[in-house]
Amino acid sequence: MGLMFPRETKAIIECLLFVSKEPLTLKVMSQVLEMPENEVKVLADELMSEYNNDRRGININLIANGYQMCTRPEMACHIEKLYKPQGTHGLSKAALETLAIVAYKQPITRAEIEAIRGVKVDSAIGTLVEKNLIREVGRKEGPGRPMLFGTTSSFLRYFGLQDLSQLPDPDEFTRRHGGSQEDNPGEETINGEEGEQDGF
Amino acid sequence: MGLMFPRETKAIIECLLFVSKEPLTLKVMSQVLEMPENEVKVLADELMSEYNNDRRGININLIANGYQMCTRPEMACHIEKLYKPQGTHGLSKAALETLAIVAYKQPITRAEIEAIRGVKVDSAIGTLVEKNLIREVGRKEGPGRPMLFGTTSSFLRYFGLQDLSQLPDPDEFTRRHGGSQEDNPGEETINGEEGEQDGF
Amino acid sequence: MAYQIRLEVFEGPFDLLFHLLEKNEVDIYDIPIAKITEQYLEYISAMQMLDLEVASEFLVMAANLLAIKARMLLPKPPAEDEEALEDSDPRDELVEKLLEYKKFKVMAEFFQEKETLMNRVYTRPNEDEMFYHLFREENPLEGIDMSTLLKALQEVLERAVDRDLTGEIPRDEVTTRDKMKEIMRRLFFHNRGIAFKDLFHPRVTKVEVIVTFLALLELIKLGRIRAYQSRAFGEIMIYSRENDTAEA
């Protein structure tokens, strides 16, 4: 096993990604392959660029600190012909705003979120907790010891983010998107290959 | 769409096979792609040989008149490592004792176990059944026809036993390990590799 | 209702204020407070006219706006201290809050874009059960002959302890029919088959071994089970044919 047979090992990684339900971390793969993580990483990254540079139907993306096989976004219309869309209704505006605040300000209390949004956020928080996008991460010291909220790893998966450091810089993003509605053209990538974040 | 863009169409076929749990027939694919079946067949067959001639982790097979992505058979051992149950860590003492009684006295009823242990064993039995270490193996004749419990094949696997006859002779084992602690300071191994059964 | 008003739904007072600022195309650092306050109050009264419940936050903001407006109308303090004058613009606090809110209002768009993208990305619908068939310990060969099966039976008989001799609780006779049912039930829960010797527990009686064996023969004859042995003297595995699927 290992770098002595890189081709076969890459085939195993391919197979593991194919059968996995969730993004596979290097840690898990290195346990299965009985190989050091850094060697697995070399091969997994090679496999990822083979997949992603070739305009194939399947991509490999880095999501929630793991590798995951996904369909290329442009394929959605064909898949939906095969399967009825599951009626994925997105999050409400209130939930998205609340989530944005939690994502950038975590850990944060309900009261602090309410101060920013200017409204009660009980129901938005309820929705987000129920969807396992945020969770209680502790208690704030002080009167009443209020709950502190933070994002979950499902949050990363839901939005296709590799980790929290991938969240765009708010000022930067605002400069590009705020007010003016100029789209950024070009192909959509979730993330992965050259580490560039087209999608932002 | 179609043969004018064979590469993109092949990517779509690849993507459809990826998301489908069942073999996909040419008929279904030609409906999704809005292309004649014979043209789909050319591309699907090309894709299949690309996959299969390359010793990859994934193959495309013709099954029941359809194309299906499958893992290469040799990969089974790696998939097993990924999906195999994690084992049972931390059986309580009550569960462990109950398990020992069932192992040596099977088939045995709940009341008989309780007579030996002198306490109720419902929750211990619940745990053991849930962890698939024991199961109902029949009913005892007589009033109420109580359930009889016996060990499962998972039980054998967890303890690294070939079969139940490999269970050590209780008297023998007691003579060597019981009472005096000299043989076996600290950690108790039931049998098999040491360390493995720490948690039990 | 004599006339129709298209009321947009706002997430809160800040959201409504932003809408008004945009509509009036005004600079957030120099809000024409009188004008905005007037429009804000119009919106609220429109809501009340439509019997929509006006959340308390909207009313609190209305009061704030009026307070700011009032302070703006007060005569300016003597201009000796320029900096103090700058600092004490009654709108400052509101502007700061609006800017803070706006940051996240915009970032919410980022999450919405990502959400939309991910809604179009599919992963393979894997389930644990899809892989269990790969985990058969053995790779058994079909067509096991009777002599190997008989040999296995002898082994079991040798191991068996005749319970009659131990003088324990007497056991009722097992019938072949009961045993067949039991075997089928056990196989139902074991898609991956049961090892032949696992059909017997160590303290099995001779009678039970024989009955079990007869039951097996009967089930094989009826085509309800299959027996496999991967190699001579290897483990014999029993599989239910009733679990047979389209496995290739």
Tab-separated table of N, CA and C in Angstrom, chain B residues 80-143:
chain	number	residue	atom	x	y	z
B	80	GLU	N	-15.381	-1.977	3.682
B	80	GLU	CA	-15.757	-2.589	4.955
B	80	GLU	C	-15.123	-1.836	6.119
B	81	LYS	N	-13.865	-1.422	5.931
B	81	LYS	CA	-13.197	-0.682	7.001
B	81	LYS	C	-13.921	0.625	7.291
B	82	LEU	N	-14.482	1.202	6.224
B	82	LEU	CA	-15.168	2.487	6.384
B	82	LEU	C	-16.528	2.314	7.058
B	83	TYR	N	-17.180	1.214	6.728
B	83	TYR	CA	-18.566	1.072	7.170
B	83	TYR	C	-18.777	0.110	8.322
B	84	LYS	N	-17.736	-0.639	8.653
B	84	LYS	CA	-17.909	-1.644	9.692
B	84	LYS	C	-18.331	-0.990	10.989
B	85	PRO	N	-19.206	-1.675	11.740
B	85	PRO	CA	-19.604	-1.123	13.030
B	85	PRO	C	-18.377	-0.863	13.892
B	86	GLN	N	-18.459	0.178	14.664
B	86	GLN	CA	-17.293	0.619	15.423
B	86	GLN	C	-16.946	-0.311	16.577
B	87	GLY	N	-17.740	-1.327	16.800
B	87	GLY	CA	-17.487	-2.155	17.974
B	87	GLY	C	-18.216	-1.572	19.161
B	88	THR	N	-18.203	-2.282	20.252
B	88	THR	CA	-18.943	-1.807	21.414
B	88	THR	C	-17.939	-1.312	22.422
B	89	HIS	N	-17.936	-0.050	22.632
B	89	HIS	CA	-17.061	0.399	23.693
B	89	HIS	C	-17.884	0.589	24.942
B	90	GLY	N	-17.293	0.205	26.018
B	90	GLY	CA	-17.888	0.489	27.305
B	90	GLY	C	-19.195	-0.213	27.587
B	91	LEU	N	-19.145	-1.528	27.680
B	91	LEU	CA	-20.302	-2.211	28.224
B	91	LEU	C	-20.266	-2.021	29.731
B	92	SER	N	-21.447	-1.798	30.312
B	92	SER	CA	-21.487	-1.660	31.764
B	92	SER	C	-21.193	-3.015	32.390
B	93	LYS	N	-20.884	-2.978	33.676
B	93	LYS	CA	-20.594	-4.227	34.379
B	93	LYS	C	-21.821	-5.130	34.336
B	94	ALA	N	-22.997	-4.521	34.544
B	94	ALA	CA	-24.231	-5.306	34.523
B	94	ALA	C	-24.394	-5.990	33.165
B	95	ALA	N	-24.132	-5.235	32.096
B	95	ALA	CA	-24.298	-5.799	30.766
B	95	ALA	C	-23.287	-6.906	30.531
B	96	LEU	N	-22.073	-6.665	31.008
B	96	LEU	CA	-21.010	-7.647	30.813
B	96	LEU	C	-21.333	-8.954	31.529
B	97	GLU	N	-21.800	-8.838	32.788
B	97	GLU	CA	-22.155	-10.042	33.550
B	97	GLU	C	-23.291	-10.787	32.882
B	98	THR	N	-24.270	-10.017	32.450
B	98	THR	CA	-25.415	-10.640	31.794
B	98	THR	C	-24.965	-11.364	30.531
B	99	LEU	N	-24.064	-10.714	29.809
B	99	LEU	CA	-23.561	-11.310	28.579
B	99	LEU	C	-22.839	-12.627	28.880
B	100	ALA	N	-22.048	-12.641	29.945
B	100	ALA	CA	-21.310	-13.850	30.304
B	100	ALA	C	-22.285	-14.984	30.620
B	101	ILE	N	-23.332	-14.650	31.360
B	101	ILE	CA	-24.320	-15.681	31.712
B	101	ILE	C	-24.979	-16.232	30.453
B	102	VAL	N	-25.377	-15.309	29.564
B	102	VAL	CA	-26.032	-15.769	28.338
B	102	VAL	C	-25.068	-16.647	27.524
B	103	ALA	N	-23.812	-16.221	27.441
B	103	ALA	CA	-22.852	-16.957	26.625
B	103	ALA	C	-22.703	-18.399	27.110
B	104	TYR	N	-22.644	-18.585	28.421
B	104	TYR	CA	-22.387	-19.926	28.946
B	104	TYR	C	-23.650	-20.730	29.187
B	105	LYS	N	-24.768	-20.058	29.370
B	105	LYS	CA	-25.969	-20.793	29.744
B	105	LYS	C	-27.024	-20.779	28.635
B	106	GLN	N	-26.680	-20.299	27.453
B	106	GLN	CA	-27.714	-20.177	26.426
B	106	GLN	C	-28.222	-21.534	25.961
B	107	PRO	N	-29.477	-21.622	25.560
B	107	PRO	CA	-30.453	-20.538	25.602
B	107	PRO	C	-31.023	-20.367	26.998
B	108	ILE	N	-31.282	-19.158	27.365
B	108	ILE	CA	-31.665	-18.885	28.745
B	108	ILE	C	-32.718	-17.784	28.770
B	109	THR	N	-33.615	-17.860	29.733
B	109	THR	CA	-34.666	-16.835	29.823
B	109	THR	C	-34.200	-15.694	30.719
B	110	ARG	N	-34.920	-14.604	30.593
B	110	ARG	CA	-34.640	-13.440	31.414
B	110	ARG	C	-34.732	-13.797	32.916
B	111	ALA	N	-35.769	-14.554	33.264
B	111	ALA	CA	-35.970	-14.890	34.680
B	111	ALA	C	-34.805	-15.726	35.206
B	112	GLU	N	-34.293	-16.618	34.364
B	112	GLU	CA	-33.173	-17.439	34.796
B	112	GLU	C	-31.920	-16.590	35.014
B	113	ILE	N	-31.721	-15.625	34.129
B	113	ILE	CA	-30.573	-14.716	34.305
B	113	ILE	C	-30.734	-13.930	35.598
B	114	GLU	N	-31.967	-13.471	35.811
B	114	GLU	CA	-32.219	-12.677	37.016
B	114	GLU	C	-31.997	-13.516	38.273
B	115	ALA	N	-32.359	-14.780	38.184
B	115	ALA	CA	-32.142	-15.672	39.330
B	115	ALA	C	-30.648	-15.765	39.642
B	116	ILE	N	-29.841	-15.791	38.607
B	116	ILE	CA	-28.393	-15.897	38.828
B	116	ILE	C	-27.805	-14.575	39.316
B	117	ARG	N	-28.213	-13.465	38.646
B	117	ARG	CA	-27.616	-12.185	39.018
B	117	ARG	C	-28.262	-11.568	40.245
B	118	GLY	N	-29.489	-12.025	40.558
B	118	GLY	CA	-30.153	-11.515	41.748
B	118	GLY	C	-30.733	-10.121	41.582
B	119	VAL	N	-30.692	-9.602	40.385
B	119	VAL	CA	-31.296	-8.285	40.119
B	119	VAL	C	-32.014	-8.323	38.767
B	120	LYS	N	-32.828	-7.320	38.557
B	120	LYS	CA	-33.505	-7.166	37.272
B	120	LYS	C	-32.457	-6.958	36.174
B	121	VAL	N	-32.707	-7.510	35.018
B	121	VAL	CA	-31.704	-7.359	33.958
B	121	VAL	C	-32.287	-6.743	32.683
B	122	ASP	N	-33.480	-6.154	32.803
B	122	ASP	CA	-34.125	-5.634	31.592
B	122	ASP	C	-33.228	-4.685	30.816
B	123	SER	N	-32.616	-3.749	31.540
B	123	SER	CA	-31.874	-2.742	30.779
B	123	SER	C	-30.592	-3.337	30.213
B	124	ALA	N	-29.981	-4.254	30.989
B	124	ALA	CA	-28.774	-4.911	30.463
B	124	ALA	C	-29.132	-5.695	29.204
B	125	ILE	N	-30.244	-6.402	29.241
B	125	ILE	CA	-30.660	-7.176	28.058
B	125	ILE	C	-30.957	-6.240	26.897
B	126	GLY	N	-31.613	-5.134	27.213
B	126	GLY	CA	-31.899	-4.157	26.164
B	126	GLY	C	-30.622	-3.695	25.473
B	127	THR	N	-29.626	-3.347	26.279
B	127	THR	CA	-28.346	-2.897	25.730
B	127	THR	C	-27.717	-3.968	24.847
B	128	LEU	N	-27.708	-5.188	25.351
B	128	LEU	CA	-27.036	-6.265	24.628
B	128	LEU	C	-27.742	-6.586	23.308
B	129	VAL	N	-29.070	-6.526	23.343
B	129	VAL	CA	-29.826	-6.784	22.108
B	129	VAL	C	-29.559	-5.662	21.117
B	130	GLU	N	-29.551	-4.443	21.647
B	130	GLU	CA	-29.336	-3.284	20.784
B	130	GLU	C	-27.952	-3.331	20.132
B	131	LYS	N	-26.979	-3.780	20.896
B	131	LYS	CA	-25.621	-3.869	20.351
B	131	LYS	C	-25.418	-5.161	19.571
B	132	ASN	N	-26.513	-5.884	19.412
B	132	ASN	CA	-26.472	-7.111	18.615
B	132	ASN	C	-25.476	-8.136	19.145
B	133	LEU	N	-25.405	-8.222	20.473
B	133	LEU	CA	-24.543	-9.242	21.079
B	133	LEU	C	-25.355	-10.473	21.458
B	134	ILE	N	-26.605	-10.253	21.858
B	134	ILE	CA	-27.496	-11.383	22.120
B	134	ILE	C	-28.784	-11.156	21.361
B	135	ARG	N	-29.557	-12.209	21.203
B	135	ARG	CA	-30.835	-12.050	20.532
B	135	ARG	C	-31.766	-13.149	20.994
B	136	GLU	N	-33.012	-12.978	20.675
B	136	GLU	CA	-33.982	-14.004	20.997
B	136	GLU	C	-33.706	-15.191	20.078
B	137	VAL	N	-33.626	-16.383	20.689
B	137	VAL	CA	-33.361	-17.547	19.856
B	137	VAL	C	-34.525	-18.525	19.881
B	138	GLY	N	-35.553	-18.191	20.621
B	138	GLY	CA	-36.699	-19.088	20.653
B	138	GLY	C	-37.554	-18.777	21.870
B	139	ARG	N	-38.513	-19.671	22.120
B	139	ARG	CA	-39.385	-19.516	23.280
B	139	ARG	C	-39.296	-20.769	24.113
B	140	LYS	N	-39.279	-20.588	25.390
B	140	LYS	CA	-39.252	-21.753	26.261
B	140	LYS	C	-40.675	-22.280	26.413
B	141	GLU	N	-40.802	-23.597	26.347
B	141	GLU	CA	-42.119	-24.185	26.579
B	141	GLU	C	-42.505	-23.935	28.030
B	142	GLY	N	-43.776	-23.819	28.305
B	142	GLY	CA	-44.212	-23.642	29.681
B	142	GLY	C	-44.981	-22.358	29.833
B	143	PRO	N	-45.370	-22.057	31.062
B	143	PRO	CA	-46.241	-20.901	31.294
B	143	PRO	C	-45.618	-19.616	30.739
